[in-house]
mmCIF file of C-alpha atoms in Angstrom:
data_model
loop_
_atom_site.group_PDB
_atom_site.id
_atom_site.type_symbol
_atom_site.label_atom_id
_atom_site.label_comp_id
_atom_site.label_asym_id
_atom_site.label_seq_id
_atom_site.Cartn_x
_atom_site.Cartn_y
_atom_site.Cartn_z
ATOM 1 C CA MET A 1 -60.783 -22.517 112.868
ATOM 2 C CA ASN A 2 -61.093 -18.850 111.939
ATOM 3 C CA SER A 3 -58.403 -17.082 109.961
ATOM 4 C CA GLU A 4 -59.255 -13.754 111.608
ATOM 5 C CA ARG A 5 -58.071 -12.608 115.011
ATOM 6 C CA GLY A 6 -60.513 -13.406 117.778
ATOM 7 C CA TRP A 7 -62.466 -11.088 120.021
ATOM 8 C CA LEU A 8 -61.926 -10.464 123.706
ATOM 9 C CA ILE A 9 -65.134 -9.458 125.467
ATOM 10 C CA ALA A 10 -65.048 -8.619 129.171
ATOM 11 C CA PHE A 11 -68.097 -8.281 131.385
ATOM 12 C CA GLU A 12 -67.524 -5.819 134.203
ATOM 13 C CA GLY A 13 -69.607 -4.531 137.092
ATOM 14 C CA ILE A 14 -70.109 -4.787 140.815
ATOM 15 C CA ASP A 15 -70.815 -8.079 142.553
ATOM 16 C CA GLY A 16 -74.342 -9.249 141.756
ATOM 17 C CA ALA A 17 -74.657 -7.187 138.554
ATOM 18 C CA GLY A 18 -75.252 -10.329 136.487
ATOM 19 C CA LYS A 19 -71.883 -10.780 134.793
ATOM 20 C CA SER A 20 -71.843 -14.587 134.898
ATOM 21 C CA THR A 21 -75.389 -14.764 133.536
ATOM 22 C CA GLN A 22 -74.566 -12.376 130.691
ATOM 23 C CA VAL A 23 -71.366 -14.295 129.864
ATOM 24 C CA ASP A 24 -73.453 -17.463 129.486
ATOM 25 C CA LEU A 25 -76.175 -15.771 127.411
ATOM 26 C CA LEU A 26 -73.697 -14.144 125.010
ATOM 27 C CA ALA A 27 -71.631 -17.321 124.678
ATOM 28 C CA ALA A 28 -74.741 -19.336 123.785
ATOM 29 C CA ALA A 29 -75.852 -16.753 121.201
ATOM 30 C CA LEU A 30 -72.424 -16.635 119.553
ATOM 31 C CA ARG A 31 -72.159 -20.428 119.483
ATOM 32 C CA ARG A 32 -75.567 -20.611 117.795
ATOM 33 C CA GLY A 33 -74.110 -18.243 115.202
ATOM 34 C CA GLY A 34 -71.221 -20.612 114.548
ATOM 35 C CA ARG A 35 -68.451 -18.930 116.561
ATOM 36 C CA THR A 36 -66.016 -20.828 118.736
ATOM 37 C CA VAL A 37 -66.310 -19.345 122.218
ATOM 38 C CA VAL A 38 -64.102 -19.709 125.285
ATOM 39 C CA THR A 39 -65.571 -18.519 128.592
ATOM 40 C CA THR A 40 -63.408 -17.692 131.561
ATOM 41 C CA ARG A 41 -63.224 -15.525 134.672
ATOM 42 C CA GLU A 42 -60.893 -13.518 136.834
ATOM 43 C CA PRO A 43 -59.529 -14.219 139.271
ATOM 44 C CA THR A 44 -58.805 -17.536 137.559
ATOM 45 C CA ASP A 45 -58.519 -20.974 139.106
ATOM 46 C CA GLY A 46 -54.733 -20.864 138.609
ATOM 47 C CA PRO A 47 -52.288 -20.583 141.510
ATOM 48 C CA HIS A 48 -52.419 -16.777 141.763
ATOM 49 C CA GLY A 49 -56.199 -16.684 141.360
ATOM 50 C CA ALA A 50 -56.592 -19.390 143.998
ATOM 51 C CA LYS A 51 -54.413 -17.330 146.346
ATOM 52 C CA ILE A 52 -56.601 -14.257 145.738
ATOM 53 C CA ARG A 53 -59.787 -16.232 146.419
ATOM 54 C CA LYS A 54 -58.328 -17.814 149.556
ATOM 55 C CA LEU A 55 -57.116 -14.498 150.979
ATOM 56 C CA SER A 56 -60.448 -12.883 150.168
ATOM 57 C CA SER A 57 -62.599 -15.645 151.657
ATOM 58 C CA GLN A 58 -60.538 -15.794 154.844
ATOM 59 C CA GLY A 59 -60.546 -12.037 155.288
ATOM 60 C CA THR A 60 -56.747 -12.058 155.315
ATOM 61 C CA THR A 61 -55.260 -8.642 154.750
ATOM 62 C CA ILE A 62 -52.191 -7.997 152.659
ATOM 63 C CA SER A 63 -50.888 -4.688 151.408
ATOM 64 C CA LEU A 64 -52.889 -3.101 148.603
ATOM 65 C CA GLN A 65 -49.844 -3.269 146.323
ATOM 66 C CA ASP A 66 -49.325 -6.981 147.076
ATOM 67 C CA GLU A 67 -53.011 -7.573 146.367
ATOM 68 C CA LEU A 68 -52.746 -5.777 143.017
ATOM 69 C CA ASP A 69 -49.561 -7.699 142.185
ATOM 70 C CA CYS A 70 -51.421 -10.989 142.792
ATOM 71 C CA PHE A 71 -54.121 -9.895 140.348
ATOM 72 C CA LEU A 72 -51.512 -8.866 137.771
ATOM 73 C CA GLU A 73 -49.657 -12.183 138.060
ATOM 74 C CA ASP A 74 -52.955 -14.046 137.722
ATOM 75 C CA ARG A 75 -53.844 -12.014 134.629
ATOM 76 C CA LYS A 76 -50.374 -12.491 133.120
ATOM 77 C CA GLU A 77 -50.795 -16.266 133.364
ATOM 78 C CA HIS A 78 -54.418 -16.032 132.160
ATOM 79 C CA VAL A 79 -53.427 -14.107 129.035
ATOM 80 C CA ARG A 80 -50.419 -16.331 128.287
ATOM 81 C CA GLU A 81 -52.133 -19.678 128.870
ATOM 82 C CA LEU A 82 -55.700 -19.090 127.663
ATOM 83 C CA ILE A 83 -56.583 -15.688 126.217
ATOM 84 C CA ALA A 84 -53.714 -15.112 123.743
ATOM 85 C CA PRO A 85 -53.835 -18.629 122.240
ATOM 86 C CA ALA A 86 -57.628 -18.470 121.844
ATOM 87 C CA LEU A 87 -57.443 -15.052 120.178
ATOM 88 C CA ALA A 88 -54.698 -16.315 117.849
ATOM 89 C CA ARG A 89 -57.014 -19.164 116.781
ATOM 90 C CA GLY A 90 -59.755 -16.645 115.991
ATOM 91 C CA ASP A 91 -61.939 -17.661 118.932
ATOM 92 C CA VAL A 92 -64.157 -15.366 120.957
ATOM 93 C CA VAL A 93 -63.007 -15.116 124.575
ATOM 94 C CA ILE A 94 -65.646 -13.914 127.025
ATOM 95 C CA THR A 95 -64.406 -13.205 130.521
ATOM 96 C CA ASP A 96 -66.293 -12.535 133.725
ATOM 97 C CA ARG A 97 -64.086 -9.632 134.889
ATOM 98 C CA TYR A 98 -60.851 -8.336 133.397
ATOM 99 C CA TYR A 99 -58.615 -5.427 134.264
ATOM 100 C CA LEU A 100 -61.313 -2.768 134.687
ATOM 101 C CA SER A 101 -62.353 -4.692 137.801
ATOM 102 C CA ASN A 102 -58.915 -3.972 139.271
ATOM 103 C CA VAL A 103 -59.277 -0.308 138.396
ATOM 104 C CA ALA A 104 -62.617 -0.089 140.219
ATOM 105 C CA TYR A 105 -62.102 -2.466 143.152
ATOM 106 C CA GLN A 106 -58.478 -1.731 144.029
ATOM 107 C CA GLY A 107 -59.190 1.941 143.288
ATOM 108 C CA ALA A 108 -61.987 1.880 145.861
ATOM 109 C CA ARG A 109 -59.558 0.303 148.321
ATOM 110 C CA GLY A 110 -57.181 3.251 147.971
ATOM 111 C CA LEU A 111 -54.891 2.772 144.971
ATOM 112 C CA SER A 112 -54.887 5.204 142.055
ATOM 113 C CA PRO A 113 -57.446 4.085 139.437
ATOM 114 C CA ALA A 114 -55.511 5.924 136.697
ATOM 115 C CA ALA A 115 -52.234 4.216 137.637
ATOM 116 C CA ILE A 116 -53.902 0.785 137.733
ATOM 117 C CA LEU A 117 -55.476 1.380 134.317
ATOM 118 C CA ASP A 118 -52.207 2.598 132.785
ATOM 119 C CA ARG A 119 -50.303 -0.379 134.145
ATOM 120 C CA ASN A 120 -52.845 -2.920 132.885
ATOM 121 C CA GLU A 121 -53.222 -1.330 129.464
ATOM 122 C CA GLY A 122 -49.438 -1.377 129.117
ATOM 123 C CA LEU A 123 -49.211 -5.077 129.932
ATOM 124 C CA PHE A 124 -52.312 -6.787 128.553
ATOM 125 C CA PRO A 125 -54.419 -6.881 125.395
ATOM 126 C CA HIS A 126 -57.237 -4.376 125.372
ATOM 127 C CA PRO A 127 -60.661 -5.971 125.138
ATOM 128 C CA THR A 128 -62.551 -5.724 121.874
ATOM 129 C CA ALA A 129 -65.444 -4.696 124.105
ATOM 130 C CA ALA A 130 -65.824 -4.305 127.849
ATOM 131 C CA VAL A 131 -69.494 -4.456 128.793
ATOM 132 C CA LEU A 132 -70.091 -2.596 132.040
ATOM 133 C CA LEU A 133 -73.282 -3.818 133.693
ATOM 134 C CA GLU A 134 -74.421 -0.799 135.678
ATOM 135 C CA ALA A 135 -76.276 -1.911 138.801
ATOM 136 C CA SER A 136 -76.838 -0.224 142.137
ATOM 137 C CA ALA A 137 -75.016 -1.542 145.185
ATOM 138 C CA SER A 138 -78.326 -2.470 146.832
ATOM 139 C CA LEU A 139 -79.406 -4.507 143.776
ATOM 140 C CA GLY A 140 -76.053 -6.283 143.595
ATOM 141 C CA LEU A 141 -76.006 -7.154 147.294
ATOM 142 C CA GLY A 142 -79.616 -8.322 147.142
ATOM 143 C CA ARG A 143 -78.723 -10.701 144.325
ATOM 144 C CA VAL A 144 -75.663 -12.033 146.169
ATOM 145 C CA ARG A 145 -77.812 -12.677 149.256
ATOM 146 C CA ALA A 146 -80.546 -14.309 147.127
ATOM 147 C CA ARG A 147 -77.958 -16.801 145.821
ATOM 148 C CA GLY A 148 -77.405 -17.847 149.430
ATOM 149 C CA GLU A 149 -73.763 -16.840 149.340
ATOM 150 C CA SER A 150 -72.058 -15.425 152.381
ATOM 151 C CA LEU A 151 -70.928 -11.865 151.845
ATOM 152 C CA ASN A 152 -67.242 -11.106 151.478
ATOM 153 C CA ARG A 153 -66.551 -8.577 154.226
ATOM 154 C CA ALA A 154 -63.839 -6.806 152.254
ATOM 155 C CA TYR A 155 -65.762 -6.323 149.018
ATOM 156 C CA GLU A 156 -69.479 -6.889 149.540
ATOM 157 C CA ARG A 157 -70.596 -3.939 151.616
ATOM 158 C CA GLU A 158 -73.003 -1.374 150.238
ATOM 159 C CA GLU A 159 -70.780 1.638 150.843
ATOM 160 C CA PHE A 160 -67.782 -0.100 149.248
ATOM 161 C CA LEU A 161 -69.752 -1.266 146.200
ATOM 162 C CA THR A 162 -71.118 2.258 145.811
ATOM 163 C CA GLN A 163 -67.510 3.517 145.635
ATOM 164 C CA VAL A 164 -66.681 0.797 143.104
ATOM 165 C CA ALA A 165 -69.669 1.802 140.955
ATOM 166 C CA GLU A 166 -68.583 5.452 141.127
ATOM 167 C CA ILE A 167 -65.106 4.566 139.850
ATOM 168 C CA TYR A 168 -66.572 2.448 137.053
ATOM 169 C CA ALA A 169 -68.750 5.451 136.126
ATOM 170 C CA GLU A 170 -65.635 7.610 135.700
ATOM 171 C CA ILE A 171 -63.854 5.222 133.320
ATOM 172 C CA GLU A 172 -63.889 6.339 129.695
ATOM 173 C CA ARG A 173 -62.465 4.021 127.070
ATOM 174 C CA PRO A 174 -63.443 3.531 123.406
ATOM 175 C CA TYR A 175 -64.041 -0.182 124.012
ATOM 176 C CA LEU A 176 -66.340 0.395 127.025
ATOM 177 C CA VAL A 177 -70.074 -0.218 126.535
ATOM 178 C CA ARG A 178 -72.407 0.688 129.407
ATOM 179 C CA VAL A 179 -75.564 -1.383 129.905
ATOM 180 C CA PRO A 180 -78.004 -0.483 132.693
ATOM 181 C CA VAL A 181 -79.186 -3.540 134.622
ATOM 182 C CA VAL A 182 -82.927 -3.079 134.166
ATOM 183 C CA GLY A 183 -85.389 -5.913 133.630
ATOM 184 C CA THR A 184 -84.821 -9.628 133.220
ATOM 185 C CA PRO A 185 -81.440 -11.116 132.313
ATOM 186 C CA GLU A 186 -82.767 -11.687 128.785
ATOM 187 C CA GLU A 187 -83.782 -8.021 128.494
ATOM 188 C CA VAL A 188 -80.335 -6.936 129.674
ATOM 189 C CA HIS A 189 -78.788 -9.347 127.135
ATOM 190 C CA ARG A 190 -80.788 -7.776 124.308
ATOM 191 C CA ALA A 191 -79.730 -4.284 125.389
#
């Protein structure tokens, strides 16, 4: 157990940018260095996260505000049940998506990115670092297709992901680190 407060590291980026891969690579490196690491993702597998995934996979439409509220409820539970206790123990929490994903994705769907960011930063702990994996929409979609996954009609369209990437590009925060997705996953990890 560490006596110091833990770290919260979020990997952000469009679908297919390599977030899950980079979460795994960083977690392994930190564990080799003796840190206790908790990996997680958003939406979570909790009730609100499951609802988000179900609505998304079925193509069900709800109001943009209701969609955002589902994400916020999922995050509230995520922070209370997993993130805050792990940070209090001094662990490193690495999450595949956090609130900047809401800023970019729900912003691209028509809500105010600034309002989403303000609301999240007022409610939830800021990440120690948010690593934005900068990938083109065509690269991301190509990777999603290569995994054999069916594309989510609401989120996985080139024009939509281009909008998402543009919103990510506009975000400026002291904790945000931008990493271009160039080369192998290991090369991106070393960047």
